[in-house]
């Protein structure tokens, strides 16, 4: 992607994803906070960014109790950190790596899903020289999914 010069602004992608998910967000009464510095961009194709962010935001909407936060920060001159956090139940530290395995569902009684979303996001991030990490959301208490991607 860098060789071809592809750059995708982050804010419009986030806005479009939230527009698509507006109904479940409204139905759940979720408060959504966005902290994306102006000019923040991903060094890659829009559809790849949409796939990664879309999967993570959709998961957060499914599990959030009342709040969802999307933020981005530069990591040096050529890296970007994107975080999607919720105030849902989260998962145990032991389950973080297990949740990234293709076809794995930790929530057999939870919302519908195939267990492929996080694995797809992880694979796409890796194809771009990035990574997906999962941990506890420090401000909201649920899950934080962090993408480290080229900027």
PDB file of C-alpha atoms in Angstrom:
ATOM      1  CA  UNK A   1       0.000   0.000   0.000  1.00  0.00           C
ATOM      2  CA  UNK A   2       2.820   2.425   0.799  1.00  0.00           C
ATOM      3  CA  UNK A   3       4.450   1.789  -2.579  1.00  0.00           C
ATOM      4  CA  UNK A   4       1.238   2.745  -4.326  1.00  0.00           C
ATOM      5  CA  UNK A   5       0.748   5.785  -2.110  1.00  0.00           C
ATOM      6  CA  UNK A   6      -2.696   4.761  -0.820  1.00  0.00           C
ATOM      7  CA  UNK A   7      -3.808   6.936   2.101  1.00  0.00           C
ATOM      8  CA  UNK A   8      -7.212   6.715   3.695  1.00  0.00           C
ATOM      9  CA  UNK A   9      -8.407   9.447   6.082  1.00  0.00           C
ATOM     10  CA  UNK A  10      -9.695   7.824   9.272  1.00  0.00           C
ATOM     11  CA  UNK A  11     -12.514  10.214  10.282  1.00  0.00           C
ATOM     12  CA  UNK A  12     -14.749   9.655   7.198  1.00  0.00           C
ATOM     13  CA  UNK A  13     -14.430   5.871   7.581  1.00  0.00           C
ATOM     14  CA  UNK A  14     -15.462   6.091  11.258  1.00  0.00           C
ATOM     15  CA  UNK A  15     -18.392   8.378  10.364  1.00  0.00           C
ATOM     16  CA  UNK A  16     -19.628   5.974   7.661  1.00  0.00           C
ATOM     17  CA  UNK A  17     -19.384   2.942   9.950  1.00  0.00           C
ATOM     18  CA  UNK A  18     -21.284   4.718  12.723  1.00  0.00           C
ATOM     19  CA  UNK A  19     -23.924   5.748  10.173  1.00  0.00           C
ATOM     20  CA  UNK A  20     -24.379   2.116   9.107  1.00  0.00           C
ATOM     21  CA  UNK A  21     -24.613   1.044  12.775  1.00  0.00           C
ATOM     22  CA  UNK A  22     -26.788   3.979  13.878  1.00  0.00           C
ATOM     23  CA  UNK A  23     -29.866   1.807  14.441  1.00  0.00           C
ATOM     24  CA  UNK A  24     -28.262  -0.705  16.860  1.00  0.00           C
ATOM     25  CA  UNK A  25     -26.454   2.184  18.566  1.00  0.00           C
ATOM     26  CA  UNK A  26     -29.744   4.064  19.046  1.00  0.00           C
ATOM     27  CA  UNK A  27     -31.645   0.934  20.077  1.00  0.00           C
ATOM     28  CA  UNK A  28     -29.027   0.219  22.758  1.00  0.00           C
ATOM     29  CA  UNK A  29     -28.924   3.858  23.885  1.00  0.00           C
ATOM     30  CA  UNK A  30     -25.154   3.915  23.528  1.00  0.00           C
ATOM     31  CA  UNK A  31     -23.128   7.072  24.065  1.00  0.00           C
ATOM     32  CA  UNK A  32     -20.364   7.232  21.438  1.00  0.00           C
ATOM     33  CA  UNK A  33     -17.255   9.370  21.967  1.00  0.00           C
ATOM     34  CA  UNK A  34     -14.822  10.012  19.115  1.00  0.00           C
ATOM     35  CA  UNK A  35     -11.293  11.375  19.521  1.00  0.00           C
ATOM     36  CA  UNK A  36      -9.605  11.376  16.105  1.00  0.00           C
ATOM     37  CA  UNK A  37      -7.085  14.157  15.395  1.00  0.00           C
ATOM     38  CA  UNK A  38      -7.709  15.997  12.135  1.00  0.00           C
ATOM     39  CA  UNK A  39      -5.672  14.634   9.250  1.00  0.00           C
ATOM     40  CA  UNK A  40      -5.195  11.166  10.767  1.00  0.00           C
ATOM     41  CA  UNK A  41      -4.815   8.680   7.917  1.00  0.00           C
ATOM     42  CA  UNK A  42      -4.065   5.017   7.287  1.00  0.00           C
ATOM     43  CA  UNK A  43      -1.428   4.065   4.685  1.00  0.00           C
ATOM     44  CA  UNK A  44      -3.635   1.581   2.865  1.00  0.00           C
ATOM     45  CA  UNK A  45      -6.869   0.971   1.003  1.00  0.00           C
ATOM     46  CA  UNK A  46     -10.186   2.254   2.336  1.00  0.00           C
ATOM     47  CA  UNK A  47     -11.933  -1.135   2.094  1.00  0.00           C
ATOM     48  CA  UNK A  48      -9.275  -2.764   4.295  1.00  0.00           C
ATOM     49  CA  UNK A  49      -9.665  -0.043   6.916  1.00  0.00           C
ATOM     50  CA  UNK A  50     -13.467  -0.328   6.726  1.00  0.00           C
ATOM     51  CA  UNK A  51     -13.252  -4.092   7.238  1.00  0.00           C
ATOM     52  CA  UNK A  52     -10.983  -3.766  10.280  1.00  0.00           C
ATOM     53  CA  UNK A  53     -12.741  -0.842  11.989  1.00  0.00           C
ATOM     54  CA  UNK A  54     -16.212  -2.111  11.027  1.00  0.00           C
ATOM     55  CA  UNK A  55     -15.651  -5.510  12.657  1.00  0.00           C
ATOM     56  CA  UNK A  56     -14.256  -3.965  15.832  1.00  0.00           C
ATOM     57  CA  UNK A  57     -16.979  -1.324  16.174  1.00  0.00           C
ATOM     58  CA  UNK A  58     -19.723  -3.872  15.472  1.00  0.00           C
ATOM     59  CA  UNK A  59     -18.342  -6.115  18.250  1.00  0.00           C
ATOM     60  CA  UNK A  60     -18.146  -3.154  20.635  1.00  0.00           C
ATOM     61  CA  UNK A  61     -21.753  -2.164  19.866  1.00  0.00           C
ATOM     62  CA  UNK A  62     -22.901  -5.743  20.581  1.00  0.00           C
ATOM     63  CA  UNK A  63     -21.175  -5.866  23.969  1.00  0.00           C
ATOM     64  CA  UNK A  64     -21.222  -2.288  25.292  1.00  0.00           C
ATOM     65  CA  UNK A  65     -23.501  -1.505  28.218  1.00  0.00           C
ATOM     66  CA  UNK A  66     -23.835   2.223  27.639  1.00  0.00           C
ATOM     67  CA  UNK A  67     -20.592   3.693  26.247  1.00  0.00           C
ATOM     68  CA  UNK A  68     -18.291   3.276  23.289  1.00  0.00           C
ATOM     69  CA  UNK A  69     -15.098   5.232  22.561  1.00  0.00           C
ATOM     70  CA  UNK A  70     -13.107   5.451  19.327  1.00  0.00           C
ATOM     71  CA  UNK A  71      -9.741   7.163  19.359  1.00  0.00           C
ATOM     72  CA  UNK A  72      -6.545   7.389  17.339  1.00  0.00           C
ATOM     73  CA  UNK A  73      -3.024   8.560  18.085  1.00  0.00           C
ATOM     74  CA  UNK A  74       0.159   8.751  16.020  1.00  0.00           C
ATOM     75  CA  UNK A  75       2.943   6.350  17.007  1.00  0.00           C
ATOM     76  CA  UNK A  76       5.956   8.177  15.648  1.00  0.00           C
ATOM     77  CA  UNK A  77       6.086   9.533  12.116  1.00  0.00           C
ATOM     78  CA  UNK A  78       4.798   6.497  10.250  1.00  0.00           C
ATOM     79  CA  UNK A  79       2.574   4.496  12.638  1.00  0.00           C
ATOM     80  CA  UNK A  80      -0.947   4.915  13.910  1.00  0.00           C
ATOM     81  CA  UNK A  81      -2.765   3.472  16.942  1.00  0.00           C
ATOM     82  CA  UNK A  82      -6.555   3.138  16.705  1.00  0.00           C
ATOM     83  CA  UNK A  83      -8.511   2.096  19.808  1.00  0.00           C
ATOM     84  CA  UNK A  84     -12.118   0.923  20.042  1.00  0.00           C
ATOM     85  CA  UNK A  85     -13.221   0.655  23.682  1.00  0.00           C
ATOM     86  CA  UNK A  86     -16.484  -0.328  25.337  1.00  0.00           C
ATOM     87  CA  UNK A  87     -17.886  -0.596  28.844  1.00  0.00           C
ATOM     88  CA  UNK A  88     -19.189  -4.142  28.411  1.00  0.00           C
ATOM     89  CA  UNK A  89     -18.102  -7.261  30.290  1.00  0.00           C
ATOM     90  CA  UNK A  90     -14.763  -7.533  28.473  1.00  0.00           C
ATOM     91  CA  UNK A  91     -12.878 -10.825  28.638  1.00  0.00           C
ATOM     92  CA  UNK A  92     -10.206 -12.388  30.776  1.00  0.00           C
ATOM     93  CA  UNK A  93      -6.548 -11.787  30.004  1.00  0.00           C
ATOM     94  CA  UNK A  94      -6.186 -15.500  29.282  1.00  0.00           C
ATOM     95  CA  UNK A  95      -8.804 -15.222  26.525  1.00  0.00           C
ATOM     96  CA  UNK A  96      -7.191 -12.370  24.540  1.00  0.00           C
ATOM     97  CA  UNK A  97      -4.974 -14.565  22.331  1.00  0.00           C
ATOM     98  CA  UNK A  98      -7.623 -17.290  22.114  1.00  0.00           C
ATOM     99  CA  UNK A  99     -10.190 -14.754  20.839  1.00  0.00           C
ATOM    100  CA  UNK A 100      -8.010 -14.006  17.792  1.00  0.00           C
ATOM    101  CA  UNK A 101      -8.056 -17.629  16.569  1.00  0.00           C
ATOM    102  CA  UNK A 102     -10.176 -18.195  13.468  1.00  0.00           C
ATOM    103  CA  UNK A 103     -13.619 -19.654  14.250  1.00  0.00           C
ATOM    104  CA  UNK A 104     -13.249 -19.293  18.016  1.00  0.00           C
ATOM    105  CA  UNK A 105     -16.257 -18.053  19.971  1.00  0.00           C
ATOM    106  CA  UNK A 106     -15.874 -17.309  23.648  1.00  0.00           C
ATOM    107  CA  UNK A 107     -19.513 -16.283  23.914  1.00  0.00           C
ATOM    108  CA  UNK A 108     -21.613 -19.277  22.862  1.00  0.00           C
ATOM    109  CA  UNK A 109     -24.633 -17.731  24.597  1.00  0.00           C
ATOM    110  CA  UNK A 110     -23.910 -14.166  23.475  1.00  0.00           C
ATOM    111  CA  UNK A 111     -24.976 -12.186  20.410  1.00  0.00           C
ATOM    112  CA  UNK A 112     -24.936 -14.005  17.052  1.00  0.00           C
ATOM    113  CA  UNK A 113     -21.606 -14.283  15.256  1.00  0.00           C
ATOM    114  CA  UNK A 114     -19.256 -16.672  13.471  1.00  0.00           C
ATOM    115  CA  UNK A 115     -16.052 -16.233  15.446  1.00  0.00           C
ATOM    116  CA  UNK A 116     -14.256 -14.937  12.346  1.00  0.00           C
ATOM    117  CA  UNK A 117     -14.319 -11.151  12.852  1.00  0.00           C
ATOM    118  CA  UNK A 118     -11.328 -10.708  15.166  1.00  0.00           C
ATOM    119  CA  UNK A 119      -9.244 -13.209  13.182  1.00  0.00           C
ATOM    120  CA  UNK A 120      -9.993 -11.338   9.950  1.00  0.00           C
ATOM    121  CA  UNK A 121      -9.041  -8.027  11.550  1.00  0.00           C
ATOM    122  CA  UNK A 122      -5.817  -9.542  12.898  1.00  0.00           C
ATOM    123  CA  UNK A 123      -4.939 -11.013   9.478  1.00  0.00           C
ATOM    124  CA  UNK A 124      -5.655  -7.744   7.640  1.00  0.00           C
ATOM    125  CA  UNK A 125      -3.594  -5.742  10.132  1.00  0.00           C
ATOM    126  CA  UNK A 126      -0.700  -8.185   9.703  1.00  0.00           C
ATOM    127  CA  UNK A 127      -0.903  -7.897   5.898  1.00  0.00           C
ATOM    128  CA  UNK A 128      -0.261  -4.175   6.347  1.00  0.00           C
ATOM    129  CA  UNK A 129       2.632  -4.727   8.741  1.00  0.00           C
ATOM    130  CA  UNK A 130       0.439  -3.969  11.750  1.00  0.00           C
ATOM    131  CA  UNK A 131      -1.185  -5.861  14.560  1.00  0.00           C
ATOM    132  CA  UNK A 132      -4.376  -6.160  16.586  1.00  0.00           C
ATOM    133  CA  UNK A 133      -4.112  -6.252  20.371  1.00  0.00           C
ATOM    134  CA  UNK A 134      -6.818  -6.812  22.975  1.00  0.00           C
ATOM    135  CA  UNK A 135      -6.803  -5.685  26.589  1.00  0.00           C
ATOM    136  CA  UNK A 136      -8.949  -4.105  29.309  1.00  0.00           C
ATOM    137  CA  UNK A 137     -10.278  -0.629  28.432  1.00  0.00           C
ATOM    138  CA  UNK A 138      -8.685   1.564  31.118  1.00  0.00           C
ATOM    139  CA  UNK A 139     -11.345   4.313  31.017  1.00  0.00           C
ATOM    140  CA  UNK A 140     -14.461   2.246  30.351  1.00  0.00           C
ATOM    141  CA  UNK A 141     -13.652  -1.120  31.946  1.00  0.00           C
ATOM    142  CA  UNK A 142     -14.733  -3.370  29.065  1.00  0.00           C
ATOM    143  CA  UNK A 143     -12.653  -4.490  26.112  1.00  0.00           C
ATOM    144  CA  UNK A 144     -10.168  -2.327  24.227  1.00  0.00           C
ATOM    145  CA  UNK A 145      -9.199  -3.430  20.727  1.00  0.00           C
ATOM    146  CA  UNK A 146      -6.084  -1.620  19.495  1.00  0.00           C
ATOM    147  CA  UNK A 147      -4.873  -1.545  15.927  1.00  0.00           C
ATOM    148  CA  UNK A 148      -1.269  -0.574  15.259  1.00  0.00           C
ATOM    149  CA  UNK A 149      -1.107   0.304  11.547  1.00  0.00           C
ATOM    150  CA  UNK A 150       1.046   2.223   9.086  1.00  0.00           C
ATOM    151  CA  UNK A 151       0.184   5.917   8.806  1.00  0.00           C
TER     152      UNK A 151
END
